[in-house]
Structures are given as structure tokens and as C-alpha cells.
Amino acid sequence: MNNSEVINLQQIIKTYDMGGAEEVHALRGVSIQIRKNEYVAIMGPSGSGKSTLMNIIGCLDTPTSGLYEFNSVNVSEMNDNQLAKVRNKEIGFVFQTFNLLARSDALHNVELPLIYGGVTSADRKRRAREALEHVGLGDRIHHKPNELSGGQRQRVAIARALVNQPSILLADEPTGNLDSKTGDEIMQLFEELHRQGNTIILVTHEEYIAEHAHRIVRIRDGMIESDQTINKRTPALADQGR
Amino acid sequence: MNQSFETLVYEIRESLGMALAALRTNKLRSILTLLGIAVGVFSIIAVMTAMGVLVSSIESGLSQLGVNTFQVQRRPIFHSNDPRERAKIRKRKFIKYEQGLRVKENATQAKAVGLESWQFGRIVVTPFGNKTNPNVSLAGEDIEGFTTNNWAIGDGRLFTSEELSAAKSVAIVGMGVVEKIFPKMDPINQTVRIDGEEYQVIGVIERKGGMLGGNFDNFVAIPLTTYFEVYGKDRDVHIMVQSTDRETYDDCIEQVRGILRTARHVAPGDEDDFYIFSNDSLIERFNEVTYYVRLGILLVSAIALLAAGVGIMNIMLVSVTERTREIGIRKAIGARKTNILTQFILEAIVLSEFGGMIGILLGVIAGNLAAVFLEIPPVIPFDWAAIGFFICSIIGIAFGVYPAWKASNLDPIESLRYE
Ligand SMILES: Nc1ncnc2c1ncn2[C@@H]1O[C@H](COP(=O)(O)OP(=O)(O)OP(=O)(O)O)[C@@H](O)[C@H]1O
Ligand SMILES: [Mg+2]
């Protein structure tokens, strides 16, 4: 199971019909496989289709055509409830704009996926608190988003993404709204999460951020331009090596 | 459905918070909508409370009859509007004194049987010239009639059975008469003159008050035998029967009905040629009379509630639009359609219930103004309050379902992009 494909995309096309003859080809046939415990950075110029791809991988959006298998299950054959369940249990999504519920405190925001997952109240509180401690926010659990710094907000969002122990963590420019120092802290957090065995796909503009990853996929005009694995020792190999 | 109970509990709590937040952010619109609901519920509750008060005023013994008592008379107490029915009733024979005696002898289920006959619009005069208006009622009564009429002797005494059988000229007067002709005087042992006959006052009947503005104190009672001597023996008699207790009440009515049918030679299968009324039948009749009032109020309420429902829908649609992004977030982290649907419907119900609560509160207060007016204990119509809440829930659901459905069908990615 360790090397099985979590994500398998074959010839994914996404076309936006703008009315009339005008069409936007956001993705023009993307094929990519991502295995468990990979750390993938997706790069490319603005408007190249990175977010579109991430939203499709995150089951938030549906491709116009192509095959998408998540853990070997064909996503296009899933109904609404099954999709909701995958989003809830299998995918943790971290957004550039955090997307926290403004009226709720950090703890409640992190609890939310557990609520929709049907976890009982006591269990929920404990797990949400643990997730917040994990991202270094144990002392901020009752702060509302507007009482937290940008970096702290993103940590809440990461805790929320991780609380259900998903198969994969998706992050679309998670440091885009942060200064470089805070961004670095977040990137260290991702690295640590990867070391702990999480599978991560991350979209970024910045080369130095992509360097944290072990595989860089470059996209241009809705197509994969290059897909290179950086010759780093994976944590698993590193463990074996010692 | 593997949506757990926990999730539902959460959704209820969440919806309460959301509803209150929506109320805060859309103050004026919310107030107008809640006002609509409040008015609709208010008018239902106010009228139903007032009705409850009136019914309980009938039940609480402000009516003419004592407890567990019913009365038999020739005519119904409320006139029928049907001319054929009226003609039929006019042709009915009087209930004779002898028939009353038959009931007295044979009604084994009865604790007391009172017989009486009435003259209306009399004038009562004192030797020194005080006189009443020509509106005093004169009752010929037997002794048990005081029990069945629920008349309590205040000053003085009741006439004895000797005085009754000897047809003595004694009178017991109601407080209405006392106040009119003996305002500063002890009425006991005074003489009064009615229709040229002189009576010695031996007792006063305690005040009974009046129901619906009526007056039950403006009368004089004399022995039934005396009454027959003055006004003739073939007078129409009322029979009042008190059963031994609540349980035997219905049996007692049936027994008396049987006795009277035999005494009056009513053929089997024919309808009674007399009318039995009890507090129950009074209430029933009261409900019939007020039917159209209630129907009208119900219609007004329905219109108000409908308008309010549209208002709720409006608020909810705005709320859905304002919270598009939030819905997107919730969906992105795994909320199903049903989660969103439930949340918004609950929110609509909470909103509606809020207005309903105000309406119920004001309605109960207004309805009980009738109770204050009639000086009887207030009524809290729990059944109608429950119905009010139920109606609000229905409105919340009916008008919340479309906005909630809209919210639940939002596309996750489009709602996340929504600014
Ligand atoms: N809802 C939409 N309707 C129409 N066109 C869209 C829509 N969403 C994206 N696009 C188009 O699809 C293309 C890819 O957009 P996408 O958001 O995936 O780019 P991106 O690589 O994430 O860019 P950035 O780095 O600026 O975030 C763009 O040309 C964009 O205009
Ligand atoms: Mg993007």
C-alpha cells in the first residue's frame, strides 16, 4: 500500500464556456500520478491552471473530461454525498485566503470537519485541541480569526485540514498572503508534516518554497511542462539508510 | 442517513446563533417580518384566549346552574334562525307541573330536582312608594330549586316546606331588587307588592353577578304553589336536575329524558318535545355562535402569516447570499447537502418561532383582558400556544425550504470564489 497511487489523473481537461464562441481552456489534458507520502510542488505562471487543477484534485470542482481516480476510485462516478465524504475524510485543503469561519473561534473552526464527520462532542473537542497544539496554537484556541495574525490563521486552517487525518493535504499558495518570514515558518510546518508521513501537494510561485518539495511539476497554459523529482533522500529511505 | 445525532444537535445550536446574527444584521427587515408573524399569531391566540375565558366563565358557575346540574324546558335557550324550527317549537305543549313531579319521584339518579316557573318584566313596589323598573323577574320555586339554581341565602331564611305546601305569601329577593327599593334598610320582614299581591320578605339571595353583562340578581322568588295560585296552575315549568356526581351526570340526563318522554307521550323515534341544556350545551352553543368570528380571525391571521412567511423567505434568501462563502467553506470541508439544508431550515424556524413567541405572549395578555373585565381568573391556553408554535414551525419550513434548498445546492468552488 505504501507506494500505491493516491491520485491518478488521465487527460484532464477543464474548459470554461464563457458564452458564445468564447471558451477558456484552463486545463488541456493533464496526466499525473501522485503516490502516498510524496511532497509535490506545482508551479507555473499566473493563469496557467494551477488552482483549477488543485480544485479538481480536491473534489471541489469537476473536470470537463478525463479520468480522475482517488485511491483507485473513479471520482466522476461519485454522488454528492460520496464527494462530501471524500472532502471530509480524505482531503485536507489549505487555501491562500485561509477561508476560516469569521464568527467562530479557532477551536470551533477545527472542529467543523469532525462535526460533519459525525464525531461525538467530547472526542471532537479533544482532537481539535490536539490538532491546534500540533500546529503550535495550543494557547490560542479561543481566539477568533480576526484576533489572530495571518500566520496563525493559516495554522488554524492547516489544523482544520489535518484534523480528520486525510490521505492528502492540498495547499493552494498557502504562503501567498503571508510575509516571507511567516511563510518560512509555515513551510517548515509542511516539511514536518511530510516527515510525519503526510502526502502533500502545494501550489506556489516561489522557487525557494518549491525547494522544500521533492517533486516539482511545472504547468504552462493548462499543460504539464515538466515533472522533475529532486534528488533528495525521501524520509523513508533516510530511515533505511541509518 | 449516517448523519449522527451529534451533528443534528450541533446544527440546531448553530442555527440558533445564525438566526440571531441574521436578526442583528438585518434589523429593520427582521422586525417587520417578526411583526407579521407576531400579528398573525397574536390574533389567533388573543381570540382563542378570550374564548377560553368566556367558556371558563360559563364553566366556573357564573351561569345560572349549580354544579352537575341540567335544566329541562320547552324552548331552547337560544333562538333558532330556521322559521320551520321556530314554528315547531312554538307548537310544543307546556311542561306541566305534574310532569315535573313525575321526574321528582322517578329520577333515582338525581340528588335534587328543582321545579320553577317564571314571569318576566314585573314591577316590585314597597308600601312607602319605592318601586323598581319593570324588569324584575319573578320565580315560583320549590325548595330544591334553590339548590339547583345555586342560590345561596344571605340574610334571612328560605321558606319552609310547610310554607310551600300552604302557599304562603312570602318572598326571597335578589340583591338587584334590594339595592333598588331598600337601599338603606333591612329588607327582612318588609312587605312588597308584585302584580297587586303582597308578600313578606323573609330572605335575601347572595349576589351572583352577571355573565356577559347579564344580571342574575334582579329577581324575586316566591313559593311555586303561591305562584300557581296567583298566575294560574297551567304554567310552563322548568325542571332543574342535579345529579349525584359528575360520573352519573350523563346517565341522569338520559333517565330524566326517558321519564319525560313517557310523561309527555312522545312516540319512540320521534324527537324530544323539550330541550335539555347543561353547561356543556351552553358552551357548545356559544361555540356555534362565535364560529364565524373565529373563522374571520383565522382568515386574517392566515393572511398575516402568509405575508410574514414571504418576509422570512426574503430574509433567508439574503442570508444565503451573504453567506455564500461560508457555505462554500462548509462544503469544502465535508458538509453534505442535507447538513446545509437542515441548518438553513432550522434558522428559518427559529426566526419564525421568535416572532411567534412575541405573538403568543401579547395574545395571551390581550385575550385575558376579557378575564379582567369579567373578574374571573385568567386563562393560559397551552393548547393554542402549542398550536401557535406549531404553525410558526410550519411557516419556517414552508418558506425556509426554498432558500435552504438554494443554499444546499450551491456549487462549492463557485461559492468559495464568491466575493
Ligand atoms: N470560473 C471561471 N470562469 C472562467 N474562467 C476561469 C474560471 N476560473 C479560472 N478561469 C480561467 O482559467 C485559467 C486558469 O485559472 P487558475 O485560477 O487555475 O490559474 P492559476 O494558475 O491558479 O493562477 P494564479 O497563479 O494567478 O492563481 C485562467 O485563465 C482563468 O482566467
Ligand atoms: Mg491560483
XYZ file of C-alpha atoms and ligand atoms in Angstrom:
693
model
C 0.000 0.000 0.000
C 2.823 2.396 0.772
C 3.656 3.095 -2.856
C 0.138 2.991 -4.233
C -1.196 5.953 -6.154
C -3.375 8.269 -4.139
C -4.046 10.474 -7.144
C -4.286 9.336 -10.738
C -5.214 11.951 -13.356
C -5.518 10.974 -17.009
C -6.020 13.587 -19.731
C -7.885 16.017 -17.508
C -9.455 18.857 -19.463
C -11.233 21.821 -17.969
C -12.897 24.276 -20.275
C -14.896 27.281 -19.140
C -17.665 28.194 -21.517
C -17.876 31.961 -21.439
C -20.976 32.113 -23.604
C -20.983 32.471 -27.357
C -17.952 31.103 -29.090
C -15.588 32.152 -26.327
C -14.020 29.387 -24.304
C -11.274 29.375 -21.700
C -9.105 26.303 -21.746
C -7.881 26.213 -18.166
C -6.526 22.651 -18.418
C -5.746 20.976 -21.720
C -5.061 17.377 -20.899
C -3.200 16.943 -17.639
C -1.999 13.467 -16.644
C -0.226 12.941 -13.362
C 0.120 10.265 -10.683
C 0.897 11.042 -7.091
C 1.803 8.358 -4.579
C 1.480 8.188 -0.857
C 3.935 10.322 1.120
C 5.032 12.375 -1.861
C 5.651 16.087 -1.434
C 4.781 17.749 -4.729
C 5.091 21.426 -5.629
C 3.055 22.706 -8.551
C 4.490 25.797 -10.193
C 3.666 27.960 -13.130
C 2.822 31.474 -14.202
C -0.370 33.165 -13.167
C -3.410 31.870 -15.051
C -1.689 28.641 -16.063
C -4.325 26.469 -14.375
C -2.747 25.554 -11.035
C -5.745 26.412 -8.903
C -8.074 24.767 -11.353
C -6.056 21.577 -11.075
C -5.972 21.729 -7.279
C -9.724 22.261 -7.061
C -10.291 19.223 -9.241
C -7.902 17.137 -7.140
C -9.692 18.421 -4.018
C -13.072 17.285 -5.404
C -14.321 20.854 -5.227
C -14.567 21.146 -8.980
C -15.266 18.651 -11.736
C -13.246 18.311 -14.945
C -14.869 18.756 -18.332
C -13.375 15.432 -19.381
C -10.690 12.982 -18.354
C -10.280 10.353 -15.680
C -9.703 11.109 -12.035
C -9.106 8.238 -9.654
C -8.765 8.949 -5.968
C -7.390 5.977 -4.020
C -8.323 3.918 -7.101
C -11.945 5.041 -7.057
C -13.327 6.916 -10.062
C -14.343 10.306 -8.726
C -16.655 11.160 -11.611
C -18.861 8.258 -10.598
C -19.323 9.510 -7.054
C -22.571 11.174 -5.977
C -22.806 14.349 -3.902
C -22.735 12.592 -0.559
C -19.753 10.454 -1.501
C -17.894 13.544 -2.685
C -18.721 15.294 0.577
C -17.366 12.319 2.454
C -14.120 12.316 0.470
C -13.672 16.044 1.058
C -14.385 15.482 4.721
C -12.283 12.423 5.441
C -9.672 12.073 2.715
C -8.717 15.584 1.706
C -7.380 18.459 3.728
C -7.476 21.705 1.790
C -5.479 24.780 2.754
C -6.376 27.970 0.890
C -4.414 31.087 0.155
C -7.127 33.161 1.846
C -7.434 30.808 4.837
C -11.218 30.506 4.491
C -11.999 30.274 8.172
C -15.460 30.938 9.592
C -15.117 34.505 10.819
C -17.619 34.252 13.663
C -16.169 31.084 15.153
C -13.082 30.690 17.298
C -10.079 28.584 16.301
C -11.278 25.508 18.159
C -14.686 25.599 16.512
C -13.175 26.070 13.069
C -11.041 22.996 13.574
C -13.977 21.062 14.992
C -16.103 21.657 11.921
C -14.815 18.752 9.770
C -15.275 16.447 12.762
C -18.838 17.662 13.192
C -19.659 16.863 9.587
C -17.847 13.586 10.077
C -20.240 12.742 12.920
C -17.652 12.624 15.719
C -19.123 12.933 19.209
C -18.708 16.169 21.112
C -16.123 15.136 23.715
C -13.948 13.339 21.176
C -14.248 16.279 18.846
C -13.024 18.837 21.358
C -10.056 16.688 22.272
C -8.997 16.024 18.705
C -9.453 19.645 17.628
C -7.377 20.811 20.574
C -4.662 18.280 19.748
C -4.588 19.412 16.116
C -4.199 23.030 17.204
C -1.414 22.093 19.625
C 0.232 20.215 16.778
C 0.498 23.421 14.710
C 1.677 25.378 17.724
C -1.568 27.147 18.594
C -2.430 25.412 21.858
C -2.682 28.779 23.591
C -4.936 30.425 21.008
C -7.820 28.006 20.750
C -10.491 30.506 21.774
C -9.327 33.303 19.503
C -11.488 34.329 16.562
C -9.738 34.643 13.158
C -9.657 38.439 13.435
C -7.817 38.070 16.738
C -5.038 36.049 15.089
C -2.130 37.004 12.845
C -2.039 35.829 9.225
C 0.406 33.052 10.030
C -1.689 31.931 12.955
C -4.803 31.904 10.795
C -3.061 29.707 8.266
C -2.014 27.385 11.093
C -5.665 27.117 12.160
C -6.540 26.278 8.563
C -3.799 23.626 8.488
C -5.021 22.171 11.769
C -8.513 22.052 10.284
C -7.183 20.331 7.166
C -5.338 17.732 9.235
C -7.835 17.044 11.991
C -9.543 14.189 10.128
C -6.182 12.637 9.218
C -6.752 12.868 5.454
C -4.941 10.828 2.784
C -3.666 14.011 1.226
C -3.030 17.618 2.133
C -3.661 20.172 -0.615
C -2.358 23.714 -0.259
C -3.015 26.392 -2.889
C -0.440 29.128 -2.317
C -0.631 28.765 1.461
C 2.029 31.430 1.958
C 0.706 33.802 -0.702
C -0.874 36.124 1.839
C 1.970 35.954 4.344
C 5.261 37.794 4.696
C 8.334 35.742 3.858
C 9.323 35.050 7.471
C 5.879 33.758 8.390
C 5.798 31.920 5.075
C 9.007 30.155 6.025
C 7.512 29.062 9.319
C 4.519 27.619 7.513
C 6.816 25.831 5.061
C 8.726 24.311 7.966
C 5.441 23.099 9.330
C 4.657 21.436 5.983
C 8.071 19.818 5.942
C 7.495 18.450 9.394
C 4.071 17.167 8.367
C 5.664 15.464 5.399
C 8.267 13.843 7.655
C 5.405 12.523 9.766
C 4.091 10.712 6.708
C 1.573 13.091 5.162
C 1.139 13.328 1.413
C 1.314 16.976 0.316
C 0.561 18.866 -2.881
C 1.432 22.522 -2.778
C 0.967 25.310 -5.292
C 3.466 28.137 -5.232
C 5.035 30.879 -7.290
C 8.250 30.999 -5.339
C 11.221 28.850 -6.345
C 12.639 28.842 -2.818
C 9.374 27.491 -1.478
C 9.256 24.807 -4.130
C 12.691 23.700 -2.992
C 11.111 22.259 0.105
C 9.317 19.757 -2.095
C 10.651 16.516 -3.504
C 8.995 16.783 -6.843
C 8.250 19.859 -8.882
C 5.544 19.883 -11.533
C 5.566 22.904 -13.839
C 2.418 23.925 -15.643
C 2.050 26.313 -18.544
C -1.136 27.132 -20.461
C -3.022 24.266 -18.898
C -0.451 21.631 -19.718
C 2.357 19.971 -17.797
C 5.614 21.455 -18.991
C 7.958 19.454 -16.805
C 7.790 16.996 -13.927
C 11.053 16.524 -12.076
C 11.874 14.601 -8.952
C 14.537 16.341 -6.939
C 17.241 14.007 -5.832
C 16.696 14.178 -2.140
C 16.534 11.207 0.069
C 12.963 10.529 0.993
C 12.344 10.188 4.724
C 11.563 6.518 4.268
C 14.908 5.921 2.519
C 16.683 8.062 5.047
C 15.304 5.847 7.803
C 16.503 2.755 5.978
C 19.891 4.287 5.356
C 20.623 4.704 9.051
C -28.573 8.583 6.694
C -25.417 8.191 8.691
C -25.657 11.743 9.876
C -25.343 11.382 13.579
C -27.485 12.833 16.313
C -24.452 14.856 17.387
C -24.393 16.596 14.057
C -28.058 17.495 14.391
C -27.546 18.881 17.887
C -24.714 20.954 16.502
C -26.863 22.173 13.651
C -29.647 23.243 15.995
C -27.193 25.207 18.143
C -25.533 26.668 15.092
C -28.851 27.667 13.532
C -29.910 29.465 16.694
C -26.733 31.503 16.602
C -27.103 32.172 12.884
C -30.723 33.223 13.254
C -29.813 35.686 15.976
C -26.947 37.007 13.864
C -29.294 37.412 10.903
C -31.703 39.275 13.162
C -28.925 41.594 14.248
C -27.600 42.355 10.798
C -30.992 42.838 9.113
C -32.705 44.675 11.931
C -35.484 46.551 10.170
C -36.355 43.792 7.759
C -36.337 41.274 10.595
C -38.509 43.423 12.800
C -41.080 43.868 10.029
C -41.136 40.157 9.351
C -41.351 39.223 13.001
C -44.139 41.768 13.350
C -46.090 39.956 10.628
C -45.689 36.640 12.380
C -46.452 38.217 15.733
C -49.663 39.808 14.420
C -50.810 36.565 12.846
C -50.137 34.505 15.918
C -51.366 37.288 18.185
C -54.818 37.445 16.647
C -55.239 33.684 16.823
C -54.052 33.481 20.408
C -55.916 36.579 21.608
C -59.236 35.375 20.234
C -58.725 31.825 21.424
C -57.723 33.042 24.872
C -60.768 35.297 25.065
C -62.955 32.375 24.001
C -61.289 30.249 26.642
C -62.000 32.896 29.237
C -65.663 33.084 28.268
C -66.048 29.333 28.249
C -64.412 29.084 31.635
C -66.724 31.834 32.851
C -69.625 29.638 31.830
C -67.981 26.673 33.495
C -66.959 28.473 36.648
C -70.566 28.730 37.699
C -71.389 32.231 36.633
C -74.056 30.511 34.624
C -77.417 30.097 36.244
C -76.975 26.466 37.125
C -75.293 24.730 40.027
C -72.692 22.003 39.653
C -73.651 18.842 37.759
C -76.996 20.417 37.002
C -79.010 20.477 33.841
C -82.302 22.081 33.023
C -85.275 20.930 31.028
C -87.534 23.447 29.382
C -89.888 23.691 26.486
C -87.831 26.007 24.317
C -84.139 26.064 23.530
C -82.376 28.949 25.244
C -81.013 30.310 22.002
C -83.467 31.040 19.251
C -83.156 29.161 16.044
C -82.894 31.090 12.799
C -84.896 28.494 10.923
C -88.589 29.573 10.725
C -89.824 25.981 10.447
C -87.888 25.043 13.542
C -89.347 28.038 15.372
C -92.897 27.167 14.381
C -92.403 23.626 15.612
C -91.105 24.829 18.943
C -93.958 27.314 19.312
C -96.452 24.449 18.956
C -94.887 22.412 21.755
C -97.031 21.879 24.831
C -96.037 23.421 28.136
C -94.117 21.273 30.562
C -96.718 20.766 33.254
C -96.170 20.808 36.988
C -97.351 17.180 37.176
C -94.690 16.145 34.676
C -92.131 17.872 36.883
C -93.426 15.899 39.861
C -93.079 12.668 37.855
C -89.408 13.472 37.359
C -89.021 14.323 41.041
C -90.488 10.937 42.030
C -88.801 8.724 39.458
C -85.371 10.193 38.786
C -83.323 7.890 41.017
C -80.035 9.197 39.625
C -80.836 12.715 40.765
C -79.690 14.272 44.009
C -82.060 17.224 43.685
C -84.871 18.134 41.323
C -85.990 21.748 41.370
C -89.172 22.995 39.732
C -89.766 26.591 38.826
C -91.778 28.869 36.645
C -91.010 32.434 35.639
C -92.732 35.732 34.994
C -90.629 38.467 33.473
C -90.793 42.262 33.441
C -92.507 42.692 36.815
C -92.501 45.800 38.989
C -91.834 45.452 42.718
C -93.356 48.145 44.930
C -92.913 48.973 48.641
C -95.713 50.350 50.871
C -93.845 53.645 51.133
C -93.747 54.103 47.386
C -90.291 52.825 46.251
C -90.554 50.814 43.080
C -88.317 49.011 40.652
C -88.173 49.343 36.899
C -90.470 46.924 35.083
C -87.621 44.492 34.563
C -87.711 42.242 37.603
C -88.112 38.517 37.067
C -90.417 36.598 39.346
C -89.707 32.953 40.036
C -92.071 30.436 41.529
C -89.695 27.972 43.149
C -89.804 24.828 45.159
C -87.204 24.285 47.842
C -84.799 22.166 45.813
C -84.899 24.840 43.138
C -82.607 26.910 45.339
C -80.020 24.142 45.255
C -80.227 23.580 41.518
C -80.163 27.327 40.836
C -77.104 27.635 43.016
C -78.812 30.355 45.052
C -77.377 30.917 48.483
C -79.430 32.679 51.163
C -77.542 35.665 52.548
C -79.734 37.360 55.151
C -82.918 35.790 56.452
C -84.053 32.320 55.540
C -85.523 30.069 52.894
C -89.219 29.267 53.033
C -90.117 26.016 54.798
C -91.873 23.058 53.220
C -94.928 23.970 55.336
C -94.930 27.448 53.846
C -94.554 25.860 50.417
C -97.448 23.443 50.783
C -99.624 26.130 52.414
C -98.822 28.550 49.584
C -97.791 31.355 51.928
C -97.211 34.830 50.564
C -93.504 35.044 51.359
C -90.720 36.247 49.112
C -86.971 35.946 48.860
C -85.387 38.784 46.945
C -82.231 39.154 44.872
C -79.645 41.822 45.590
C -80.574 43.786 42.482
C -84.057 44.339 43.881
C -82.773 45.069 47.391
C -80.469 47.784 46.113
C -83.266 49.379 44.137
C -86.047 49.539 46.706
C -84.394 49.018 50.114
C -81.189 50.927 49.620
C -80.715 51.927 53.264
C -82.987 49.493 55.013
C -83.017 45.898 56.205
C -85.371 44.223 53.722
C -86.234 41.318 56.043
C -89.903 41.406 57.191
C -90.744 44.273 54.859
C -93.721 43.899 52.582
C -93.516 44.101 48.833
C -96.248 44.177 46.254
C -95.970 42.474 42.888
C -98.839 42.390 40.397
C -101.155 43.538 43.190
C -100.222 40.716 45.567
C -98.467 41.358 48.859
C -95.524 39.287 50.014
C -93.487 39.320 53.180
C -89.742 39.356 52.540
C -88.114 36.571 54.541
C -84.708 36.291 52.908
C -82.124 37.765 50.559
C -80.147 35.815 47.977
C -76.425 36.403 47.773
C -75.096 38.252 44.780
C -74.457 36.092 41.717
C -73.030 38.685 39.369
C -73.662 38.522 35.692
C -72.237 36.660 32.749
C -71.548 38.563 29.541
C -73.049 41.689 31.035
C -76.246 39.942 32.161
C -77.698 40.377 35.596
C -78.776 37.406 37.679
C -79.638 39.387 40.794
C -82.680 41.275 39.623
C -85.372 38.828 40.671
C -87.784 37.737 43.391
C -88.558 34.125 44.312
C -91.842 33.015 45.849
C -93.121 29.506 46.654
C -94.158 27.704 43.488
C -97.582 26.920 44.985
C -98.204 30.589 45.710
C -97.123 31.376 42.169
C -99.657 28.921 40.748
C -102.424 30.465 42.855
C -101.656 33.935 41.559
C -100.808 33.207 37.926
C -102.787 30.032 37.297
C -101.833 26.381 37.503
C -101.228 25.649 33.811
C -97.945 27.484 33.605
C -94.861 26.311 31.753
C -92.474 24.779 34.250
C -88.696 24.399 34.133
C -87.264 21.255 35.619
C -83.752 21.512 37.026
C -81.941 18.321 37.933
C -78.725 17.878 39.850
C -77.061 14.505 39.500
C -75.308 12.863 42.444
C -71.895 13.413 40.870
C -70.022 14.010 37.648
C -69.956 10.327 36.727
C -73.725 9.847 36.850
C -74.422 13.130 35.070
C -74.939 11.684 31.596
C -76.947 8.726 32.911
C -79.077 11.125 34.874
C -79.816 13.185 31.754
C -80.865 10.015 29.928
C -83.069 8.887 32.815
C -84.856 12.238 33.011
C -85.266 12.303 29.244
C -86.896 8.868 29.397
C -89.241 9.843 32.213
C -90.341 12.995 30.404
C -90.833 11.269 27.061
C -93.174 8.821 28.754
C -94.958 11.545 30.707
C -95.392 13.647 27.560
C -96.322 10.663 25.353
C -93.529 11.144 22.849
C -93.652 8.212 20.402
C -90.485 6.160 20.101
C -88.357 7.508 17.249
C -89.851 10.992 17.469
C -87.558 13.720 18.671
C -87.868 15.175 22.156
C -90.543 17.832 22.510
C -88.500 19.562 25.145
C -84.997 20.920 25.416
C -82.322 19.859 27.848
C -79.490 22.236 28.459
C -76.438 21.888 30.560
C -73.269 23.951 30.893
C -71.876 21.690 28.196
C -74.641 22.520 25.791
C -74.311 26.191 26.668
C -70.646 26.068 25.738
C -71.430 24.138 22.609
C -73.982 26.715 21.630
C -71.571 29.508 22.474
C -69.020 27.941 20.174
C -71.592 27.749 17.402
C -72.484 31.394 17.787
C -68.855 32.505 17.740
C -67.913 30.235 14.855
C -67.888 32.973 12.246
C -65.954 35.318 14.494
C -63.257 32.718 14.811
C -63.338 31.921 11.134
C -62.823 35.598 10.264
C -59.943 35.945 12.684
C -58.384 32.792 11.329
C -58.544 34.232 7.828
C -56.918 37.493 8.905
C -54.228 35.546 10.728
C -53.617 33.350 7.742
C -53.072 36.382 5.529
C -50.747 37.996 8.073
C -48.817 34.772 8.433
C -48.556 34.344 4.699
C -47.136 37.840 4.331
C -44.744 37.140 7.178
C -43.722 33.894 5.528
C -42.765 35.762 2.387
C -40.763 38.114 4.604
C -38.951 35.165 6.131
C -38.167 33.821 2.702
C -36.743 37.206 1.770
C -34.537 37.349 4.863
C -33.372 33.822 4.268
C -32.521 34.481 0.628
C -30.472 37.490 1.663
C -28.851 35.430 4.360
C -27.937 32.708 1.874
C -26.390 35.253 -0.487
C -24.478 36.967 2.280
C -23.142 33.674 3.496
C -22.330 32.120 0.136
C -18.644 31.970 1.001
C -19.348 30.392 4.355
C -21.453 27.770 2.633
C -18.554 27.159 0.258
C -16.179 26.677 3.188
C -18.548 24.282 4.892
C -18.934 22.264 1.723
C -15.188 22.252 1.096
C -14.588 20.597 4.442
C -17.269 17.985 4.025
C -20.764 19.363 4.741
C -23.372 17.445 2.791
C -26.401 18.977 1.140
C -28.581 17.780 3.997
C -26.336 19.497 6.543
C -26.702 22.841 4.822
C -30.406 22.264 4.192
C -31.109 21.457 7.827
C -29.110 24.391 9.059
C -30.985 26.934 6.980
C -34.422 25.452 7.568
C -33.754 25.451 11.277
C -32.699 29.036 11.018
C -35.982 29.915 9.321
C -37.896 28.063 12.015
C -36.030 29.854 14.776
C -36.776 33.198 13.132
C -40.429 32.357 12.770
C -40.649 30.924 16.272
C -39.181 34.145 17.614
C -41.998 36.187 16.113
C -44.474 33.562 17.242
C -43.295 33.829 20.817
C -43.948 37.563 20.834
C -47.371 36.982 19.285
C -48.303 34.304 21.801
C -47.199 36.439 24.724
C -49.142 39.507 23.614
C -52.090 37.362 22.539
C -52.404 35.718 25.932
C -52.237 39.108 27.627
C -54.829 40.690 25.333
C -57.136 37.687 25.500
C -57.056 37.803 29.256
C -58.248 41.400 29.306
C -61.638 39.724 28.969
C -60.876 37.837 32.160
C -60.012 41.048 33.973
C -63.217 42.588 32.657
C -65.346 39.672 33.854
C -63.417 39.426 37.119
C -62.571 35.778 36.699
C -59.183 34.055 36.824
C -57.047 34.407 33.680
C -56.667 31.556 31.252
C -53.427 30.389 29.651
C -54.359 28.460 26.525
C -51.483 25.996 26.450
C -53.061 24.088 23.601
C -53.297 27.182 21.444
C -49.809 28.288 22.417
C -48.583 24.885 21.270
C -50.575 25.228 18.066
C -49.088 28.706 17.613
C -45.583 27.304 17.887
C -46.500 24.527 15.534
C -47.852 26.974 12.964
C -44.642 29.000 13.213
C -42.595 25.892 12.583
C -44.699 25.097 9.541
C -44.209 28.632 8.234
C -40.489 28.422 8.908
C -40.288 25.180 6.985
C -42.621 26.193 4.171
C -40.893 29.477 3.458
C -37.407 28.433 4.523
C -37.243 25.379 2.328
C -36.582 27.197 -0.915
C -33.715 29.393 0.356
C -32.288 26.394 2.201
C -32.546 24.286 -0.917
C -30.782 27.022 -2.841
C -28.022 27.144 -0.249
C -27.567 23.394 -0.219
C -27.235 23.271 -3.995
C -24.568 25.938 -4.254
C -21.504 24.776 -6.095
C -18.615 24.539 -3.625
C -15.982 26.117 -5.824
C -18.212 28.906 -7.096
C -19.293 29.816 -3.586
C -15.670 29.851 -2.448
C -14.875 32.301 -5.243
C -17.872 34.488 -4.324
C -16.891 37.961 -3.129
N -14.757 30.330 -13.055
C -14.025 30.624 -14.127
N -14.612 31.035 -15.246
C -13.898 31.303 -16.351
N -12.571 31.185 -16.419
C -11.916 30.773 -15.336
C -12.611 30.472 -14.120
N -11.695 30.070 -13.210
C -10.491 30.138 -13.812
N -10.628 30.564 -15.073
C -9.558 30.731 -16.044
O -8.802 29.544 -16.057
C -7.450 29.850 -16.166
C -6.667 29.155 -15.054
O -7.013 29.752 -13.833
P -6.359 29.330 -12.458
O -7.090 30.033 -11.371
O -6.344 27.859 -12.394
O -4.920 29.925 -12.605
P -3.724 29.841 -11.570
O -2.640 29.072 -12.232
O -4.180 29.352 -10.272
O -3.296 31.362 -11.478
P -2.737 32.146 -10.211
O -1.307 31.769 -10.107
O -2.897 33.579 -10.601
O -3.584 31.750 -9.056
C -7.308 31.352 -16.142
O -7.116 31.787 -17.463
C -8.618 31.829 -15.609
O -8.968 33.044 -16.216
Mg -4.405 30.138 -8.315
